[in-house]
């Protein structure tokens, strides 16, 4: 059944079933499951190193402009890309017409039936992978109500392929499982394709029963959080990013699911109810194009993705397991192996593994009068993307390790080398620097020396010495008493390749300084500062007594690459042997990590995305106070909280901040402090990285905490990492951020002058 016929069926039942008050009563009784929105790995948006040609971009704009002019939708958000990232991203038109607001690129839409594929089918696939269910299980195995004579032969595969015999819908009061179990079948199971919302409501129940937890919690924990989908959830909290759909009474539905059956079920159902943004769906698409892996993390096995998305011929249609496959000439712009889904509200996601393309099209065609029509426009955009050849957008940044390899490792020939590194230090294609040097000709790699967190960069605290399984080389941790004297024994050259965070108290700075003081020749393989090279912020530290978090007088954000920092510290400390830096190629100081086109590998267990790296210099200051900074969640340093915190009062006291939104969001950390306790949290959602100042944010938050919680918050711990007397006194006095920054402005200017001659880019 084509999209048009499915939408017509759904529309007929929507008209018939929105009247009963039972749906609204059920929704009023169903509390919102307040999930902690903790999301991991991940960049907010990874830009591909490609872009659509200008002609294709103009054609997409024309298609959408015409649809808006025809009154078919108020606006739309489009993202197109491939497994590497996004090469087209743009918002068009209005967010709402009453009042008139422009649509933002971070808008959150009611996905309607796209829920079937993104949440229910993919969640079931994860359960199959985990061995909890099989596609050919009888539904009655999981739901005894389906043991009745006419339904006992229905399998999960029948439900996924819409061949169960269940009708499309029934009356809203009967939309619960008991009502569906007594609804007569229209066909024998497996006899005919008949698109059915009821079948996916049943599947949602199967997922919840098999997972042992509610559908919304399981898919959030198993799929959305590992993928970094921060906007994808059932029953979202109210907020200005939510796009309204149809009118109900005097108001528009905003953040409440449009589908009446999903509303009757409390907003969570297997067939509808999910809300999301285009960025989130783009990340999911990239994961599926990469056979279940995203940003170096595997979420689903390759076979799981292949089985879920493989096209199947069933009586009357061609489908995948919970996804659609091309069955109409208009869908042929993407290959026969493509898959996707559309939603009644005007949403669609389509993915083509053959052409390595995806298109996300999100609109609210039901706003304001319920008469919009977007399927032809969405199809036209898919066709344009399918036939356009993306072109290079910007040159790839060449890493120091890539340049060293391109030179044939000539500068290390004949040397006995100790390599100070960890697993995140990789070349542009993802190979460890360790593996490259271990196999390089003409040099002798004697040992591997690791910083805090060990070779894997995933351990907490001191890591015991060991041996690298892949190369057989001895591995010595420099993070421990007496380690430095052993680390450099018997070598004449120390090669340093570390992924740094750009903050003075990130302990890799201290480890770099130890290498510089080894008396050996030091070769630093340079890497980008994840926050760019323009940010120099925060008070200059004392540097005395020297420690892992204060190895040298530096501001919190030093704005240097590791190679530049090595040159600067070697000069300041008057070391006899200065470092040799293998520089970056194509890097500019204004570049943030997202601009480099490089994959992100976590440099430590709690720094899991460029987003977190940008927030880290400010948020980490609170780590030694009685606040959680998100350790033990999927998004460390992207939120703070405590059981005693009044998050909304603190947010109100902070007020608007450039580049970032503060949102109240409860969470329960799995590690101290507050392990297992529900914390009232403040989540930091970056919407403009160029405008965000992490230190200004930290100072504003500290002032608000002092005002709202003068006795509960133990502010003295900020000084552990701040390491500047004047700034600490200003914070203790509750000074405004600009006054705190004025207390160290002259020191910062003087340091900026001193470092200038040691910059490389």
XYZ file of C-alpha atoms in Angstrom:
761
model
C 0.000 0.000 0.000
C 1.447 3.391 -1.010
C 1.827 6.323 1.332
C -1.205 8.115 -0.086
C -3.524 5.183 0.581
C -2.137 4.711 4.091
C -2.624 8.386 4.920
C -6.197 8.256 3.592
C -7.002 5.262 5.818
C -5.482 6.982 8.827
C -7.299 10.242 8.087
C -10.696 8.520 7.929
C -10.220 6.954 11.332
C -8.795 10.143 12.803
C -11.966 11.997 11.850
C -14.110 9.269 13.349
C -12.201 8.780 16.574
C -11.040 12.137 17.883
C -14.380 12.867 19.525
C -14.578 10.377 22.444
C -13.541 11.885 25.733
C -12.032 8.589 26.839
C -8.791 9.360 25.015
C -8.257 12.592 26.873
C -9.203 10.983 30.200
C -6.624 8.228 29.686
C -3.954 10.779 28.855
C -4.757 12.825 31.926
C -4.336 9.744 34.116
C -1.068 8.624 32.500
C 1.930 10.301 34.137
C 4.870 11.263 31.990
C 7.688 8.776 32.507
C 10.397 11.248 33.482
C 13.397 9.615 31.886
C 16.833 11.042 32.599
C 17.906 12.415 29.257
C 21.447 11.169 29.285
C 22.938 10.717 25.885
C 26.351 9.556 24.980
C 29.066 9.703 22.482
C 28.538 12.252 20.380
C 28.756 15.348 18.326
C 25.592 17.434 17.962
C 26.145 17.424 14.213
C 28.947 16.014 12.116
C 29.364 17.795 8.807
C 30.441 15.654 5.873
C 33.359 16.975 3.859
C 30.922 17.269 0.968
C 28.100 19.547 -0.030
C 25.336 19.409 -2.551
C 26.101 21.432 -5.685
C 24.553 24.895 -5.711
C 22.116 23.842 -8.425
C 20.726 21.001 -6.319
C 20.461 23.254 -3.273
C 18.492 25.826 -5.266
C 16.214 23.092 -6.623
C 15.428 21.869 -3.107
C 14.675 25.416 -2.005
C 12.332 25.888 -4.959
C 10.405 22.699 -4.201
C 9.824 23.704 -0.606
C 9.074 27.342 -1.380
C 6.386 26.263 -3.859
C 4.842 23.870 -1.341
C 4.729 26.614 1.287
C 3.193 29.017 -1.242
C 0.512 26.426 -2.060
C -0.350 26.194 1.640
C 0.722 22.557 1.857
C 2.825 23.149 4.976
C 4.021 26.141 7.002
C 7.675 25.067 6.828
C 10.067 22.144 6.660
C 13.427 20.968 7.910
C 15.616 18.952 5.526
C 18.834 17.079 6.173
C 20.634 14.977 3.579
C 23.908 13.153 3.940
C 25.786 9.899 3.938
C 27.435 7.669 6.515
C 30.255 10.205 6.989
C 27.998 13.119 7.857
C 25.631 15.784 6.603
C 26.040 17.616 3.304
C 22.763 19.568 3.298
C 20.933 20.999 6.334
C 18.408 23.773 6.196
C 15.168 24.992 7.756
C 12.507 26.681 5.646
C 9.358 28.639 6.444
C 7.484 28.910 9.712
C 7.485 27.022 12.982
C 3.901 28.170 13.621
C 1.410 30.545 12.078
C -0.296 31.661 15.298
C 1.905 33.382 16.298
C 4.181 33.535 13.279
C 7.616 32.173 14.136
C 10.429 31.103 11.826
C 11.331 27.427 11.901
C 14.645 26.719 13.617
C 17.032 23.991 12.535
C 16.722 22.407 15.979
C 12.912 22.112 15.826
C 11.326 18.987 17.322
C 8.479 17.315 15.403
C 5.760 14.755 16.090
C 7.038 11.829 13.972
C 3.693 9.980 13.843
C 4.192 6.601 12.103
C 7.931 7.051 11.729
C 7.745 5.821 15.342
C 7.062 2.341 13.947
C 10.478 2.120 12.310
C 12.666 4.263 14.562
C 11.458 3.014 17.945
C 9.428 -0.186 17.673
C 11.011 -2.081 14.775
C 14.542 -1.051 15.711
C 13.880 -1.782 19.387
C 12.584 -5.241 18.490
C 15.655 -5.822 16.311
C 17.833 -5.012 19.332
C 15.904 -7.565 21.391
C 16.430 -10.161 18.664
C 20.135 -9.358 18.696
C 20.170 -9.670 22.493
C 18.525 -13.109 22.254
C 15.318 -12.133 24.040
C 12.931 -12.693 21.124
C 12.886 -14.183 17.625
C 11.111 -12.714 14.626
C 9.204 -15.968 14.144
C 8.006 -16.120 17.753
C 4.258 -16.443 18.123
C 2.784 -13.273 19.574
C 1.002 -15.452 22.126
C 4.386 -16.481 23.565
C 4.804 -12.932 24.827
C 1.156 -11.836 25.087
C -1.147 -14.662 26.274
C -4.219 -12.679 25.190
C -3.258 -13.618 21.602
C -3.696 -17.346 22.229
C -7.269 -17.128 20.963
C -8.120 -19.461 18.085
C -8.089 -16.828 15.317
C -4.852 -15.147 16.525
C -2.684 -17.960 17.849
C -0.837 -18.276 14.495
C 0.221 -14.610 14.347
C 3.988 -14.129 14.597
C 6.072 -11.058 15.263
C 7.133 -11.178 11.607
C 3.472 -10.939 10.561
C 3.056 -7.797 12.675
C 6.251 -6.226 11.322
C 5.237 -6.839 7.706
C 1.571 -5.834 8.190
C 0.341 -9.316 7.270
C -1.209 -10.272 10.626
C -4.788 -9.844 9.409
C -5.495 -7.124 11.968
C -7.375 -4.091 10.637
C -5.660 -0.734 10.292
C -7.364 0.744 13.371
C -10.320 0.255 15.670
C -12.305 2.558 17.929
C -10.112 4.624 20.230
C -11.532 3.138 23.467
C -10.491 -0.316 22.192
C -6.911 0.663 21.391
C -5.467 -1.005 24.462
C -4.127 -4.537 24.184
C -7.289 -6.159 25.503
C -9.396 -4.419 22.880
C -7.039 -5.379 20.055
C -6.968 -9.009 21.239
C -10.749 -9.188 20.779
C -10.797 -7.353 17.418
C -11.728 -9.779 14.601
C -9.109 -10.468 11.937
C -9.869 -9.408 8.377
C -7.520 -12.010 6.829
C -5.688 -15.164 7.756
C -2.187 -14.401 9.119
C 0.254 -14.111 6.234
C -2.450 -13.938 3.557
C -2.394 -10.230 2.693
C -0.594 -6.964 3.326
C -2.857 -4.645 5.292
C -1.220 -1.623 6.896
C -2.113 -1.775 10.598
C -1.539 0.626 13.448
C -3.006 -2.023 15.730
C -0.265 -4.469 14.817
C 2.401 -2.005 15.918
C 0.572 -1.184 19.132
C 0.838 -4.916 19.858
C 4.537 -4.896 18.906
C 5.149 -2.043 21.318
C 3.692 -4.198 24.086
C 5.886 -7.132 23.025
C 9.005 -4.949 23.203
C 8.081 -3.750 26.691
C 7.304 -7.250 27.995
C 10.440 -8.817 26.496
C 12.652 -5.959 27.677
C 11.176 -5.975 31.169
C 10.728 -2.211 31.142
C 8.489 0.368 29.444
C 8.916 0.826 25.695
C 10.089 4.424 26.076
C 12.713 3.512 28.667
C 14.066 0.532 26.726
C 14.515 2.309 23.403
C 16.038 5.333 25.161
C 18.564 3.190 27.032
C 19.344 0.668 24.308
C 19.245 2.902 21.202
C 18.732 6.628 21.608
C 21.248 7.320 24.368
C 24.126 5.349 22.791
C 23.426 7.102 19.496
C 23.448 10.533 21.127
C 19.837 11.277 20.166
C 19.128 14.021 22.681
C 15.815 15.145 21.159
C 14.210 11.742 20.488
C 11.636 10.784 23.104
C 8.008 10.058 23.831
C 6.053 12.711 25.747
C 8.639 15.508 25.551
C 8.780 18.211 28.168
C 7.228 21.518 27.061
C 9.564 23.837 25.222
C 9.763 26.380 22.393
C 11.392 23.949 19.951
C 8.278 21.736 19.751
C 6.388 22.271 16.499
C 2.578 22.424 16.767
C 0.338 20.154 14.709
C -3.468 20.323 14.471
C -5.832 22.498 16.416
C -7.741 20.964 19.307
C -10.233 23.303 20.852
C -8.761 26.764 21.170
C -5.151 25.605 21.054
C -2.801 23.626 18.856
C -1.386 20.271 19.909
C 2.231 20.983 20.850
C 4.284 18.249 22.436
C 1.180 16.068 22.712
C 0.994 13.321 20.132
C -1.519 13.957 17.356
C -2.513 10.319 16.901
C -5.673 9.671 19.017
C -4.780 6.074 19.871
C -1.326 7.017 21.065
C -2.945 9.720 23.185
C -5.382 7.182 24.630
C -2.384 5.062 25.581
C -0.793 7.936 27.486
C 1.435 9.201 24.670
C 3.557 6.066 24.324
C 2.660 3.435 21.727
C 4.343 1.207 19.203
C 2.761 2.910 16.216
C 3.061 6.629 17.093
C 4.067 9.030 19.841
C 7.760 9.621 19.211
C 9.116 13.163 18.817
C 12.496 14.003 17.316
C 14.653 16.515 15.457
C 16.221 16.252 12.014
C 19.725 16.104 13.498
C 18.776 13.084 15.601
C 17.227 11.220 12.684
C 20.302 12.027 10.631
C 22.469 10.355 13.262
C 20.263 7.268 13.210
C 20.453 7.172 9.413
C 24.253 7.402 9.503
C 24.364 4.523 11.978
C 22.213 2.303 9.758
C 24.229 3.231 6.659
C 27.339 2.194 8.575
C 25.733 -1.174 9.455
C 25.026 -0.308 13.077
C 28.063 1.753 14.067
C 28.352 5.497 14.697
C 31.307 7.637 15.749
C 33.416 4.576 16.521
C 30.713 2.935 18.672
C 28.728 -0.124 17.665
C 25.058 0.074 18.611
C 23.693 -2.807 16.515
C 25.453 -5.686 14.814
C 25.842 -5.621 11.059
C 23.629 -8.709 10.669
C 20.917 -7.132 12.808
C 20.725 -4.091 10.543
C 20.833 -6.241 7.418
C 17.992 -8.501 8.605
C 15.827 -5.576 9.737
C 16.158 -3.540 6.534
C 16.249 -6.254 3.850
C 13.360 -5.953 1.378
C 10.796 -8.789 1.556
C 8.033 -9.755 -0.862
C 4.735 -10.318 0.940
C 1.271 -10.778 -0.622
C 0.404 -7.370 -2.040
C 3.494 -5.371 -1.084
C 7.244 -5.124 -0.769
C 8.399 -4.230 2.752
C 11.162 -4.652 5.298
C 10.733 -5.616 8.956
C 8.961 -2.510 10.195
C 10.292 -0.322 7.397
C 8.951 0.436 3.937
C 10.738 -0.507 0.707
C 10.228 1.089 -2.727
C 7.049 -0.357 -4.250
C 6.013 2.536 -6.479
C 7.710 4.135 -9.509
C 7.920 7.458 -7.660
C 10.108 5.880 -4.996
C 12.660 4.641 -7.523
C 14.918 7.685 -7.065
C 16.559 5.640 -4.332
C 17.663 2.079 -5.061
C 15.539 -1.043 -4.664
C 17.520 -1.785 -1.488
C 16.534 1.501 0.138
C 14.216 1.634 3.138
C 12.356 4.287 5.081
C 9.073 5.379 6.586
C 6.629 8.255 6.450
C 4.421 9.810 9.108
C 0.892 11.194 8.895
C 1.987 14.549 10.341
C 4.279 15.221 7.350
C 7.506 13.493 8.338
C 9.756 11.013 6.548
C 13.111 9.294 6.798
C 14.557 7.448 3.785
C 17.893 5.637 3.602
C 19.718 4.122 0.634
C 22.704 1.883 1.502
C 23.544 1.356 -2.197
C 23.977 5.067 -2.961
C 25.110 5.842 0.609
C 22.506 8.566 1.004
C 19.802 9.510 3.436
C 17.151 12.229 3.488
C 15.233 13.461 6.517
C 12.167 15.566 5.711
C 10.237 16.988 8.665
C 7.186 19.189 8.372
C 3.943 19.791 10.225
C 1.506 19.594 7.331
C -1.496 19.535 9.700
C -0.729 23.022 10.966
C -2.783 25.151 11.048
C -5.862 23.794 9.250
C -5.138 20.057 8.834
C -5.209 20.268 5.021
C -1.533 20.100 4.073
C -0.026 17.625 1.618
C 3.741 17.035 1.536
C 4.373 13.557 0.104
C 5.126 14.821 -3.452
C 7.513 17.468 -2.109
C 9.358 14.982 0.091
C 9.662 12.592 -2.855
C 10.954 15.351 -5.135
C 13.666 16.209 -2.606
C 14.697 12.548 -2.337
C 14.992 12.463 -6.123
C 17.168 15.577 -6.173
C 19.473 14.177 -3.502
C 19.655 10.798 -5.204
C 20.763 12.260 -8.534
C 23.062 15.032 -7.255
C 26.753 14.262 -6.826
C 28.082 15.927 -3.663
C 31.273 17.894 -4.135
C 34.180 18.566 -1.744
C 33.331 21.181 0.851
C 36.628 21.804 2.613
C 40.066 20.188 2.752
C 40.637 17.465 5.316
C 42.819 18.456 8.236
C 46.074 16.503 8.124
C 47.149 15.228 11.526
C 50.737 15.104 12.726
C 50.683 11.294 12.585
C 49.446 11.416 8.973
C 52.216 13.806 7.989
C 54.830 11.673 9.770
C 53.623 8.598 7.861
C 53.546 10.531 4.572
C 57.206 11.435 5.168
C 58.022 7.757 5.657
C 58.874 8.304 9.349
C 62.200 9.729 8.156
C 62.734 11.977 11.186
C 62.671 8.917 13.476
C 65.007 6.719 11.449
C 67.666 5.037 13.584
C 66.042 6.165 16.835
C 65.083 4.194 19.946
C 61.615 5.515 20.685
C 59.219 5.635 23.619
C 55.731 6.526 22.405
C 53.584 8.537 24.809
C 50.093 7.826 23.513
C 46.723 6.175 24.006
C 44.130 4.457 21.819
C 42.229 7.626 20.806
C 45.381 8.871 19.025
C 44.647 7.623 15.523
C 45.301 8.678 11.971
C 42.584 10.082 9.740
C 41.499 6.600 8.669
C 41.131 5.389 12.249
C 44.367 3.421 12.736
C 46.157 3.761 16.060
C 49.338 5.812 16.020
C 50.834 2.975 18.042
C 50.221 0.462 15.238
C 51.705 2.787 12.651
C 54.902 3.396 14.599
C 55.202 -0.256 15.588
C 55.302 -1.231 11.915
C 57.330 1.772 10.701
C 60.695 0.942 9.074
C 64.016 2.163 10.390
C 63.099 2.863 14.015
C 62.963 0.834 17.199
C 59.823 1.327 19.250
C 60.938 0.277 22.713
C 57.828 0.842 24.786
C 54.493 2.572 25.047
C 53.945 5.141 27.795
C 50.374 6.084 28.638
C 48.789 9.060 30.427
C 45.962 8.895 32.952
C 43.249 6.409 31.908
C 45.733 4.022 30.312
C 46.190 2.855 26.762
C 42.473 2.270 26.247
C 41.644 5.746 27.656
C 38.723 4.073 29.421
C 40.125 3.361 32.899
C 39.751 5.508 35.996
C 42.721 6.260 38.248
C 46.112 4.588 38.089
C 46.390 1.841 35.469
C 48.841 -1.012 36.037
C 51.682 -1.621 33.609
C 51.061 -4.275 31.010
C 51.578 -5.277 27.415
C 49.724 -4.289 24.270
C 48.035 -7.388 22.894
C 48.192 -6.230 19.292
C 51.875 -5.264 19.080
C 53.305 -7.135 22.067
C 55.031 -3.960 23.271
C 55.372 -3.237 26.988
C 52.999 -0.563 28.253
C 54.090 1.650 31.143
C 51.696 4.056 32.835
C 53.140 7.493 33.545
C 50.277 8.124 35.956
C 51.834 6.828 39.147
C 54.644 7.290 41.625
C 58.109 6.930 40.122
C 56.765 6.197 36.651
C 58.554 9.058 34.880
C 62.086 7.861 35.648
C 61.279 4.436 34.191
C 59.305 5.707 31.224
C 62.244 7.213 29.350
C 64.979 4.729 30.288
C 66.939 3.301 27.351
C 65.442 5.603 24.681
C 66.795 8.649 22.905
C 63.510 9.961 21.480
C 60.073 10.444 22.976
C 57.216 10.700 20.488
C 54.074 12.281 21.913
C 50.664 11.714 20.310
C 47.850 12.532 22.725
C 44.276 13.678 22.198
C 43.983 16.697 24.496
C 40.919 18.581 25.750
C 42.300 22.126 25.578
C 42.009 22.715 29.341
C 44.938 23.397 31.690
C 43.724 20.931 34.345
C 43.265 18.043 31.916
C 46.150 15.922 33.218
C 47.637 15.234 29.778
C 49.216 18.708 29.946
C 51.189 17.637 33.033
C 52.173 14.369 31.323
C 53.401 16.306 28.276
C 55.545 18.478 30.531
C 57.082 15.385 32.134
C 58.090 14.172 28.672
C 59.604 17.568 27.844
C 61.660 17.403 31.036
C 62.959 13.906 30.256
C 66.136 15.302 28.655
C 65.429 13.302 25.513
C 64.574 14.542 22.072
C 60.790 15.068 22.047
C 58.726 14.890 18.845
C 55.119 16.019 19.238
C 52.625 14.829 16.631
C 50.174 17.704 16.615
C 46.390 17.485 16.827
C 43.616 20.113 16.804
C 42.506 21.734 20.012
C 38.857 20.518 20.118
C 37.639 24.011 21.072
C 39.712 25.742 18.406
C 42.680 28.039 18.780
C 41.006 31.387 19.451
C 39.647 30.784 22.939
C 41.998 31.904 25.713
C 39.850 32.146 28.818
C 39.800 31.791 32.571
C 42.234 32.944 35.224
C 45.951 32.172 34.947
C 46.813 29.552 37.553
C 49.414 29.840 40.288
C 51.501 26.891 39.086
C 52.798 26.470 42.654
C 52.771 23.941 44.108
C 53.005 22.075 40.848
C 50.376 19.385 40.376
C 48.686 17.277 37.727
C 45.934 19.901 37.410
C 48.300 22.882 37.629
C 51.641 21.920 36.076
C 52.452 25.424 34.800
C 50.877 28.909 35.081
C 48.215 28.731 32.363
C 44.656 29.951 31.863
C 41.872 27.370 32.090
C 41.500 27.452 28.289
C 44.959 27.948 26.812
C 43.826 28.024 23.155
C 46.851 26.083 21.907
C 47.390 22.771 20.183
C 49.514 20.301 22.099
C 52.476 21.121 19.858
C 52.146 24.845 20.531
C 51.722 24.205 24.234
C 54.911 22.100 24.250
C 56.871 24.930 22.587
C 55.465 27.500 25.008
C 56.122 25.509 28.209
C 59.607 24.443 27.103
C 60.555 28.111 26.597
C 58.927 29.302 29.820
C 60.683 26.621 31.864
C 64.016 27.247 30.075
C 64.464 23.623 29.094
C 67.728 22.794 27.368
C 66.069 20.675 24.683
C 63.014 22.114 22.968
C 60.366 19.970 21.256
C 60.122 19.234 17.544
C 56.540 19.502 16.319
C 55.124 17.652 13.326
C 52.481 20.234 12.432
C 48.908 19.965 11.281
C 47.975 20.591 7.679
C 44.904 22.596 6.769
C 43.988 23.559 10.341
C 42.985 27.127 11.156
C 42.624 28.632 14.594
C 38.922 29.320 14.198
C 38.171 25.626 13.561
C 36.299 23.653 16.196
C 36.574 19.891 16.110
C 33.377 19.538 14.080
C 35.023 21.617 11.330
C 37.977 19.245 10.874
C 36.079 16.360 9.309
C 37.919 13.989 11.642
C 36.242 11.204 13.626
C 35.904 11.709 17.347
C 37.499 9.160 19.678
C 36.972 9.683 23.406
C 40.257 10.894 24.985
C 39.079 9.766 28.436
C 36.117 7.766 29.745
C 34.003 10.809 30.565
C 34.762 13.086 27.634
C 32.576 11.580 24.969
C 31.960 14.213 22.330
C 33.236 17.557 21.020
C 30.176 18.992 22.727
C 31.398 17.745 26.094
C 34.950 18.910 25.339
C 33.706 22.456 24.742
C 31.730 22.490 28.004
C 34.416 20.720 30.039
C 36.626 23.739 30.968
C 33.644 25.375 32.655
C 31.587 22.467 33.980
C 34.598 20.581 35.399
C 35.181 23.419 37.880
C 32.184 22.109 39.855
C 33.539 18.586 40.159
C 35.148 19.150 43.562
C 32.019 20.778 44.993
C 29.003 18.781 46.155
C 27.499 18.636 42.659
C 27.438 15.783 40.178
C 28.846 16.773 36.782
C 27.203 13.815 35.095
C 29.761 11.091 35.753
C 27.906 7.814 35.757
C 25.536 9.010 33.037
C 25.813 8.877 29.270
C 26.631 12.590 29.026
C 29.281 13.636 31.573
C 30.065 17.378 31.650
C 26.887 18.151 29.726
C 24.836 18.456 32.908
C 25.137 19.138 36.629
C 22.826 18.250 39.451
C 22.208 17.118 43.009
C 19.262 15.780 45.028
C 19.085 19.119 46.853
C 19.251 21.314 43.740
C 16.314 23.499 42.711
C 17.188 23.324 39.011
C 14.476 25.649 37.726
C 15.267 28.344 40.285
C 18.962 28.197 39.427
C 18.218 28.373 35.697
C 16.027 31.398 36.253
C 18.764 33.043 38.306
C 21.385 32.391 35.612
C 19.206 33.925 32.894
C 19.908 33.727 29.155
C 23.414 32.652 28.144
C 24.990 33.131 24.732
C 25.231 29.945 22.691
C 23.664 27.566 25.201
C 20.266 26.720 26.666
C 19.903 25.556 30.267
C 17.157 22.964 30.672
C 15.890 21.248 33.806
C 16.388 17.500 33.435
C 16.488 14.923 36.239
C 19.078 12.153 36.120
C 20.307 9.262 38.255
C 24.084 8.727 38.148
C 25.498 5.210 38.395
C 28.701 6.381 40.153
C 29.437 8.717 43.088
C 28.542 11.296 44.032
C 24.835 10.550 44.470
C 25.055 7.069 42.968
C 21.543 5.690 42.547
C 19.923 8.915 43.708
C 17.610 11.022 41.578
C 19.295 14.368 40.996
C 17.532 17.512 39.927
C 19.707 18.405 36.975
C 20.584 21.235 34.638
C 21.379 20.137 31.105
C 23.499 22.377 28.869
C 22.245 22.266 25.288
C 24.630 24.037 22.912
C 22.913 25.737 19.986
C 25.748 28.047 18.869
C 29.245 26.793 19.761
C 30.863 29.957 18.402
C 28.982 32.106 20.924
C 29.374 29.866 23.965
C 31.929 30.865 26.611
C 32.316 27.892 29.003
C 34.004 30.008 31.677
C 31.356 32.740 31.583
C 28.736 30.014 31.884
C 30.565 28.558 34.893
C 30.855 31.926 36.644
C 27.172 32.701 36.048
C 26.175 29.269 37.330
C 28.364 29.676 40.433
C 26.760 33.027 41.212
C 23.267 31.561 40.808
C 24.106 28.583 43.031
C 25.372 30.945 45.742
C 22.144 32.941 45.512
C 19.667 30.048 45.417
C 21.538 27.590 47.660
C 23.712 29.694 50.008
C 23.991 26.894 52.596
C 23.572 23.709 50.535
C 26.233 24.354 47.877
C 29.834 24.031 49.073
C 31.438 26.459 46.658
C 34.977 26.220 48.053
C 35.714 23.190 45.872
C 35.759 25.378 42.761
C 39.216 26.540 43.780
C 40.700 23.044 43.407
C 40.792 23.469 39.620
C 40.482 27.261 39.293
C 43.819 27.864 41.083
C 43.642 31.671 41.160
C 43.216 33.657 44.382
C 41.599 36.765 42.879
C 39.028 34.799 40.916
C 38.224 32.620 43.930
C 37.621 35.695 46.090
C 35.331 37.214 43.459
C 33.284 34.023 43.219
C 33.071 33.758 47.007
C 31.668 37.286 47.087
C 28.968 36.376 44.559
C 30.368 38.682 41.892
C 28.797 38.873 38.447
C 30.645 36.993 35.670
C 32.075 40.164 34.153
C 33.488 41.179 37.539
C 35.094 37.760 38.003
C 36.639 38.022 34.542
C 37.912 41.523 35.271
C 39.859 40.166 38.266
C 42.267 38.327 35.969
C 42.001 40.282 32.703
C 45.476 41.851 32.911
C 47.153 38.507 33.658
C 45.384 36.980 30.678
C 46.476 39.767 28.339
C 50.085 39.497 29.488
C 50.124 35.720 28.954
C 48.575 36.101 25.496
C 51.503 38.321 24.494
C 54.064 35.819 25.818
C 52.569 32.849 23.993
C 52.219 34.616 20.619
C 55.686 33.788 19.256
C 55.222 30.077 19.965
C 52.047 29.634 17.935
C 52.316 27.579 14.753
C 49.027 28.354 13.001
